[in-house]
Coordinates of C-alpha atoms in Angstrom, one line a residue:
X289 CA 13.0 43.6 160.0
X290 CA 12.6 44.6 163.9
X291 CA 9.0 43.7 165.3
X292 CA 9.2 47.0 167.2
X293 CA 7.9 49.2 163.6
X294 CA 4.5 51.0 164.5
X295 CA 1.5 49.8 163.0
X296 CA -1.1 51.9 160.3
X297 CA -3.9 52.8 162.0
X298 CA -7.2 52.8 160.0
X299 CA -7.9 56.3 160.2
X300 CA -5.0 57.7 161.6
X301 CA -3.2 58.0 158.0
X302 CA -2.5 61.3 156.9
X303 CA -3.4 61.7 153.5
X304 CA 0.3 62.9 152.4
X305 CA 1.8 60.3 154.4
X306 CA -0.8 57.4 152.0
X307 CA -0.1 59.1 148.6
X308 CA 3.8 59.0 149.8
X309 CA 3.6 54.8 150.6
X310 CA 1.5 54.8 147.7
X311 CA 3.5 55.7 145.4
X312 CA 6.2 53.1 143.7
X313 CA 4.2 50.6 144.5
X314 CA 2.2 48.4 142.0
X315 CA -1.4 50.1 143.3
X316 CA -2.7 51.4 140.3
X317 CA -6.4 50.5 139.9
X318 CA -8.7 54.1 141.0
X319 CA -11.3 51.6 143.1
X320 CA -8.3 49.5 145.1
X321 CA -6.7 53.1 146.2
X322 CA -10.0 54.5 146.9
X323 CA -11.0 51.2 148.9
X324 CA -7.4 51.5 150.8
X325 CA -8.1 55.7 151.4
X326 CA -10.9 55.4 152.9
X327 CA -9.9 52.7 155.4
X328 CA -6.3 53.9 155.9
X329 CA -7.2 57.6 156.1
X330 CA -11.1 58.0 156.8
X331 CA -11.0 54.8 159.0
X332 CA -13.6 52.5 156.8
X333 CA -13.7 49.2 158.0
X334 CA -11.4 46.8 155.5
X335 CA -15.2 45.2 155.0
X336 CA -17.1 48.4 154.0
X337 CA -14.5 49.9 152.3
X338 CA -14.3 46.7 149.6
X339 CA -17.7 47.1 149.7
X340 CA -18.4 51.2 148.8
X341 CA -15.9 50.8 146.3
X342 CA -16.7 47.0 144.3
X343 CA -13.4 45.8 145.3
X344 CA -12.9 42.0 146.1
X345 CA -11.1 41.3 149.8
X346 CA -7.8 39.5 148.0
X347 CA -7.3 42.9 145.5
X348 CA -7.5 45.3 148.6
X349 CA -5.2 42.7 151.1
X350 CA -2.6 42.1 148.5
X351 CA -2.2 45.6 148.1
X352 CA -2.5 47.0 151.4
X353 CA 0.0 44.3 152.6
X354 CA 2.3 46.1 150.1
X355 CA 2.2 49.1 151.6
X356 CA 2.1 48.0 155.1
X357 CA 5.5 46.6 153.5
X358 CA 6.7 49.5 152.0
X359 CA 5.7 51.5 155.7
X360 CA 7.7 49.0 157.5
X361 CA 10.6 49.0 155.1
X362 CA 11.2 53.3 155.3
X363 CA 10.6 52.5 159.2
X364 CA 13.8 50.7 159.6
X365 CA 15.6 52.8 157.2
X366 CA 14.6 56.0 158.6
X367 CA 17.5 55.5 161.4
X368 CA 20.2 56.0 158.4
X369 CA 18.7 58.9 157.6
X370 CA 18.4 61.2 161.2

C-alpha cells in the first residue's frame, strides 16, 4: 500500500468513523474497544488508556494495529469508489 495514507490521530476519531473500522474486525472484548475509544476518539494516551480500562499493552497494539490496517486498506480503496 502507498505510504501517502493519513494517519489516526488520537483524538481526532469521530466516533462513527471508530465503530465503522471497528467493525469486521476481530475486536470483541468491551475493555480493548473501550481502551482503543478513548485513545482514538477522546485522545487518552495508549498508556492511560490500557491503564483506565485493565488492558495489557500487547491486547490494545494487536488490535489497534488491525484497525490502523483496516483504515489504511478503505484508504487506498476509496479511489475506486469516487
Amino acid at each position: 500500500m502507498g505510504t501517502d495514507v493519513p494517519v489516526l490521530t488520537p483524538g481526532e476519531v469521530d466516533s462513527e468513523h471508530f465503530e465503522l473500522l471497528l467493525s469486521d474486525t476481530k475486536t470483541s472484548g468491551e475493555k480493548v474497544i473501550a481502551a482503543l475509544r478513548d485513545h482514538l476518539v477522546h485522545g487518552l494516551s495508549a498508556k492511560e488508556a490500557t491503564a483506565k480500562h485493565g488492558v495489557t499493552p500487547s491486547q490494545f497494539y494487536n488490535r489497534l494495529k488491525g484497525i490502523q490496517d483496516k483504515h489504511a486498506f478503505v484508504c487506498e480503496a476509496i479511489k475506486f469508489y469516487i
